[in-house]
Amino acid sequence: MHYNKVEICGVNTSKLISLSDDEKKELLIRAKTGDSTARTRLIDGNLRLVLSIIGRFSGRRENADDLFQVGCIGLIKAVDNFNTELDVKFSTYAVPMIIGEVRRYLRDNNSVHVTRSVRDLAYRALQAKEELSLKNSVEPTVPEIAEYLGESSAEIRQALEAISEPVSLFEPVFNDGGDSIYIMDQLRDEKNSDETWLEDIALKEAMKTLSDRERSIINMRYFGGKTQVEIASEIGISQAQVSRLEKGAFERLRRQM
């Protein structure tokens, strides 16, 4: 499945427009007053954001067009519900809205099911495994887990085997009458968490405030692994100037983020 193809839902993704922060703020204010043209332009100007987010779900065999449409629904909700009086960037608010919409779609269209009782036993077994591992500094066997939980080894083994199959991350594990808690909600990906995703977006937005020279220095220094001396030689200035520009760029990034 390719999410960077040119045509998605009839939209030429290579020609999607981008908006500056000032343009977004102006369009958001105008959209709140009922300006439908501003609302449409704001949506069009954030379609790249939707495209990048659905790429996070590339591991699932879902139709890219469907995910893009669902992501657009989340974007529209973000546009219509964004509070312009708060000191929050639109992308910071929109990303969780879009991700949430895609997650709900995947959850509702899930076709993989494990009975609640088996699933609950498997989760208890996994928790017991962790507790016993910490207590004894060695991974417990299935009979040890069964004894710890007061269950039979056969039932523990069956439950663990059941969830070793491709169980949906959108299976509910708890519901108190309101919103359900799903498996995905209890997992954390240190590399691709929502927090990291938002931080990446914030950094990209902040980098736009730097001058071309500052941006070039930061890229060469921290993404290219070059020293200040090497950078100075490459762009034709002194190492002291590189140091001053680097410090000034970091201060500006810090303020922006």
Short mmCIF file of C-alpha atoms in Angstrom, two decimals:
data_model
loop_
_atom_site.label_atom_id
_atom_site.label_comp_id
_atom_site.label_asym_id
_atom_site.label_seq_id
_atom_site.Cartn_x
_atom_site.Cartn_y
_atom_site.Cartn_z
CA MET A 1 0.00 0.00 0.00
CA HIS A 2 1.44 3.36 -1.03
CA TYR A 3 0.29 6.49 0.73
CA ASN A 4 2.42 8.90 -1.26
CA LYS A 5 0.81 8.20 -4.61
CA VAL A 6 -0.15 11.21 -6.71
CA GLU A 7 -3.89 10.53 -6.81
CA ILE A 8 -5.89 9.93 -3.62
CA CYS A 9 -9.68 10.33 -3.77
CA GLY A 10 -9.21 12.25 -7.01
CA VAL A 11 -6.89 14.73 -5.31
CA ASN A 12 -3.50 15.36 -6.89
CA THR A 13 -1.32 15.13 -3.79
CA SER A 14 1.69 16.57 -5.59
CA LYS A 15 -0.16 19.88 -5.93
CA LEU A 16 -1.50 20.26 -2.39
CA ILE A 17 -1.08 23.79 -1.06
CA SER A 18 0.67 24.77 2.17
CA LEU A 19 -0.30 27.62 4.49
CA SER A 20 1.83 29.71 6.81
CA ASP A 21 0.87 30.09 10.49
CA ASP A 22 -0.35 33.63 9.82
CA GLU A 23 -2.51 32.46 6.93
CA LYS A 24 -4.00 29.70 9.09
CA LYS A 25 -4.83 32.15 11.87
CA GLU A 26 -6.49 34.56 9.46
CA LEU A 27 -8.50 31.81 7.75
CA LEU A 28 -9.58 30.32 11.09
CA ILE A 29 -10.89 33.69 12.25
CA ARG A 30 -12.72 34.24 8.98
CA ALA A 31 -14.12 30.69 9.02
CA LYS A 32 -15.53 31.27 12.52
CA THR A 33 -17.51 34.21 11.16
CA GLY A 34 -19.14 31.98 8.56
CA ASP A 35 -16.78 32.60 5.63
CA SER A 36 -17.17 29.35 3.68
CA THR A 37 -14.41 30.28 1.23
CA ALA A 38 -11.92 30.67 4.09
CA ARG A 39 -13.08 27.36 5.58
CA THR A 40 -12.55 25.54 2.28
CA ARG A 41 -9.10 27.05 1.77
CA LEU A 42 -8.14 26.12 5.33
CA ILE A 43 -9.16 22.52 4.75
CA ASP A 44 -7.34 22.37 1.41
CA GLY A 45 -4.25 23.89 3.02
CA ASN A 46 -4.06 21.10 5.61
CA LEU A 47 -4.58 18.07 3.39
CA ARG A 48 -0.84 17.40 3.49
CA LEU A 49 -1.23 16.92 7.24
CA VAL A 50 -3.93 14.29 6.66
CA LEU A 51 -1.74 12.56 4.07
CA SER A 52 1.21 12.38 6.46
CA ILE A 53 -0.94 11.05 9.32
CA ILE A 54 -2.51 8.18 7.39
CA GLY A 55 1.02 7.05 6.60
CA ARG A 56 1.25 6.05 10.27
CA PHE A 57 -1.28 3.32 9.54
CA SER A 58 0.56 1.89 6.54
CA GLY A 59 1.06 -1.41 8.38
CA ARG A 60 -2.64 -2.19 7.99
CA ARG A 61 -4.03 -3.37 4.68
CA GLU A 62 -6.54 -0.57 4.42
CA ASN A 63 -7.50 1.32 1.32
CA ALA A 64 -5.55 4.59 1.18
CA ASP A 65 -8.50 6.44 -0.33
CA ASP A 66 -10.76 5.36 2.54
CA LEU A 67 -8.25 6.39 5.20
CA PHE A 68 -7.70 9.74 3.47
CA GLN A 69 -11.44 10.45 3.43
CA VAL A 70 -11.76 9.52 7.09
CA GLY A 71 -8.76 11.68 7.94
CA CYS A 72 -10.40 14.58 6.11
CA ILE A 73 -13.46 14.18 8.33
CA GLY A 74 -11.20 14.58 11.36
CA LEU A 75 -9.62 17.65 9.77
CA ILE A 76 -13.02 19.22 9.11
CA LYS A 77 -14.05 18.58 12.72
CA ALA A 78 -10.83 20.24 13.86
CA VAL A 79 -11.50 23.28 11.67
CA ASP A 80 -15.08 23.62 12.89
CA ASN A 81 -14.28 23.12 16.59
CA PHE A 82 -10.96 24.95 16.95
CA ASN A 83 -11.00 27.72 19.56
CA THR A 84 -9.21 30.72 18.05
CA GLU A 85 -9.01 32.39 21.46
CA LEU A 86 -6.57 29.79 22.81
CA ASP A 87 -2.82 30.14 22.29
CA VAL A 88 -2.54 26.79 20.54
CA LYS A 89 -1.32 26.04 17.04
CA PHE A 90 -3.95 24.57 14.76
CA SER A 91 -1.79 21.54 13.88
CA THR A 92 -1.36 20.73 17.59
CA TYR A 93 -5.15 20.51 17.89
CA ALA A 94 -5.83 18.90 14.52
CA VAL A 95 -3.40 15.96 14.70
CA PRO A 96 -5.13 14.12 17.59
CA MET A 97 -8.54 14.81 16.00
CA ILE A 98 -7.46 13.25 12.70
CA ILE A 99 -5.75 10.29 14.38
CA GLY A 100 -8.82 9.70 16.55
CA GLU A 101 -11.11 9.66 13.53
CA VAL A 102 -8.90 7.14 11.73
CA ARG A 103 -8.71 4.95 14.84
CA ARG A 104 -12.50 4.92 15.19
CA TYR A 105 -12.85 3.94 11.55
CA LEU A 106 -10.38 1.07 11.92
CA ARG A 107 -12.04 -0.05 15.15
CA ASP A 108 -15.53 -0.07 13.66
CA ASN A 109 -14.35 -1.95 10.56
CA ASN A 110 -12.37 -4.54 12.49
CA SER A 111 -13.20 -8.15 11.58
CA VAL A 112 -10.91 -9.94 14.07
CA HIS A 113 -12.55 -10.97 17.36
CA VAL A 114 -11.46 -12.82 20.47
CA THR A 115 -14.01 -13.56 23.19
CA ARG A 116 -13.88 -11.17 26.13
CA SER A 117 -13.27 -13.91 28.71
CA VAL A 118 -10.32 -15.36 26.80
CA ARG A 119 -8.89 -11.91 26.13
CA ASP A 120 -9.22 -10.88 29.78
CA LEU A 121 -7.48 -14.06 30.94
CA ALA A 122 -4.66 -13.46 28.47
CA TYR A 123 -4.16 -9.91 29.77
CA ARG A 124 -4.14 -11.17 33.36
CA ALA A 125 -1.58 -13.79 32.36
CA LEU A 126 0.64 -11.20 30.72
CA GLN A 127 0.42 -9.01 33.79
CA ALA A 128 1.23 -11.96 36.04
CA LYS A 129 4.18 -12.82 33.80
CA GLU A 130 5.56 -9.32 34.25
CA GLU A 131 5.04 -9.36 38.03
CA LEU A 132 6.70 -12.76 38.42
CA SER A 133 9.58 -11.74 36.18
CA LEU A 134 10.25 -8.67 38.32
CA LYS A 135 9.90 -10.67 41.54
CA ASN A 136 12.09 -13.63 40.59
CA SER A 137 14.36 -11.99 37.97
CA VAL A 138 13.53 -14.83 35.58
CA GLU A 139 10.72 -15.33 33.07
CA PRO A 140 8.03 -17.63 34.55
CA THR A 141 6.74 -20.76 32.85
CA VAL A 142 3.09 -21.24 31.89
CA PRO A 143 2.45 -23.59 34.89
CA GLU A 144 3.94 -20.95 37.22
CA ILE A 145 1.67 -18.28 35.76
CA ALA A 146 -1.32 -20.62 36.07
CA GLU A 147 -0.54 -21.35 39.72
CA TYR A 148 -0.10 -17.63 40.43
CA LEU A 149 -3.54 -16.88 38.96
CA GLY A 150 -5.28 -20.00 40.22
CA GLU A 151 -6.10 -21.14 36.68
CA SER A 152 -5.25 -24.28 34.75
CA SER A 153 -2.15 -24.35 32.55
CA ALA A 154 -4.25 -25.37 29.56
CA GLU A 155 -6.51 -22.32 29.89
CA ILE A 156 -3.53 -19.97 30.26
CA ARG A 157 -1.80 -21.47 27.23
CA GLN A 158 -4.99 -21.26 25.15
CA ALA A 159 -5.57 -17.62 26.11
CA LEU A 160 -2.00 -16.60 25.29
CA GLU A 161 -2.13 -18.43 21.97
CA ALA A 162 -5.40 -16.66 21.13
CA ILE A 163 -3.90 -13.20 21.45
CA SER A 164 -0.70 -14.22 19.70
CA GLU A 165 -2.77 -14.21 16.53
CA PRO A 166 -3.35 -10.85 14.78
CA VAL A 167 -5.76 -9.35 17.33
CA SER A 168 -7.02 -5.87 16.48
CA LEU A 169 -5.54 -2.97 18.43
CA PHE A 170 -9.04 -1.56 18.42
CA GLU A 171 -10.63 -4.31 20.51
CA PRO A 172 -12.29 -2.82 23.62
CA VAL A 173 -10.80 -3.94 26.94
CA PHE A 174 -12.96 -1.78 29.23
CA ASN A 175 -16.22 0.13 29.04
CA ASP A 176 -17.90 1.95 31.92
CA GLY A 177 -20.90 3.05 29.90
CA GLY A 178 -19.03 5.89 28.21
CA ASP A 179 -16.10 5.77 25.81
CA SER A 180 -14.39 2.39 25.62
CA ILE A 181 -10.71 1.83 26.32
CA TYR A 182 -9.00 -0.10 23.53
CA ILE A 183 -5.81 -2.14 23.39
CA MET A 184 -4.12 0.65 21.44
CA ASP A 185 -4.91 3.10 24.25
CA GLN A 186 -2.86 0.96 26.67
CA LEU A 187 0.19 0.59 24.45
CA ARG A 188 2.99 3.07 24.05
CA ASP A 189 5.34 3.40 21.11
CA GLU A 190 8.35 5.39 22.28
CA LYS A 191 9.40 6.18 18.72
CA ASN A 192 6.01 7.00 17.22
CA SER A 193 3.85 8.22 20.09
CA ASP A 194 1.35 11.01 19.61
CA GLU A 195 3.57 13.18 21.79
CA THR A 196 6.56 12.54 19.52
CA TRP A 197 4.40 13.17 16.48
CA LEU A 198 3.30 16.53 17.86
CA GLU A 199 6.86 17.42 18.81
CA ASP A 200 8.03 16.65 15.27
CA ILE A 201 5.34 18.90 13.85
CA ALA A 202 6.19 21.65 16.33
CA LEU A 203 9.88 21.42 15.38
CA LYS A 204 9.11 21.60 11.66
CA GLU A 205 6.89 24.63 12.23
CA ALA A 206 9.56 26.31 14.38
CA MET A 207 12.27 25.64 11.79
CA LYS A 208 10.29 27.73 9.30
CA THR A 209 10.94 30.82 11.45
CA LEU A 210 14.72 30.54 10.96
CA SER A 211 16.64 32.29 8.22
CA ASP A 212 17.97 30.18 5.34
CA ARG A 213 21.49 30.33 6.79
CA GLU A 214 20.35 29.38 10.31
CA ARG A 215 18.27 26.52 8.98
CA SER A 216 21.20 25.30 6.89
CA ILE A 217 23.53 25.37 9.90
CA ILE A 218 21.09 23.45 12.12
CA ASN A 219 20.54 20.84 9.41
CA MET A 220 24.27 20.36 8.79
CA ARG A 221 25.13 20.40 12.49
CA TYR A 222 22.47 18.09 13.92
CA PHE A 223 21.14 16.13 10.96
CA GLY A 224 24.33 16.00 8.93
CA GLY A 225 26.69 15.43 11.87
CA LYS A 226 29.15 18.15 10.86
CA THR A 227 31.31 20.20 13.24
CA GLN A 228 31.19 23.99 13.47
CA VAL A 229 34.62 24.14 11.82
CA GLU A 230 33.44 22.02 8.88
CA ILE A 231 30.32 24.14 8.48
CA ALA A 232 32.34 27.37 8.63
CA SER A 233 34.62 26.11 5.88
CA GLU A 234 31.71 24.99 3.72
CA ILE A 235 29.66 28.21 3.86
CA GLY A 236 32.63 30.60 4.02
CA ILE A 237 32.34 32.20 7.48
CA SER A 238 34.28 31.89 10.73
CA GLN A 239 33.68 29.20 13.34
CA ALA A 240 32.75 31.94 15.83
CA GLN A 241 30.04 33.20 13.46
CA VAL A 242 28.69 29.67 13.08
CA SER A 243 28.58 29.35 16.88
CA ARG A 244 26.68 32.65 17.26
CA LEU A 245 24.21 31.75 14.50
CA GLU A 246 23.65 28.32 16.02
CA LYS A 247 22.97 29.72 19.48
CA GLY A 248 20.62 32.36 18.07
CA ALA A 249 18.74 29.71 16.07
CA PHE A 250 18.33 27.52 19.14
CA GLU A 251 17.01 30.42 21.16
CA ARG A 252 14.44 31.17 18.48
CA LEU A 253 13.42 27.51 18.27
CA ARG A 254 13.09 27.35 22.04
CA ARG A 255 10.76 30.35 22.08
CA GLN A 256 8.66 28.98 19.23
CA MET A 257 8.23 25.54 20.82
#
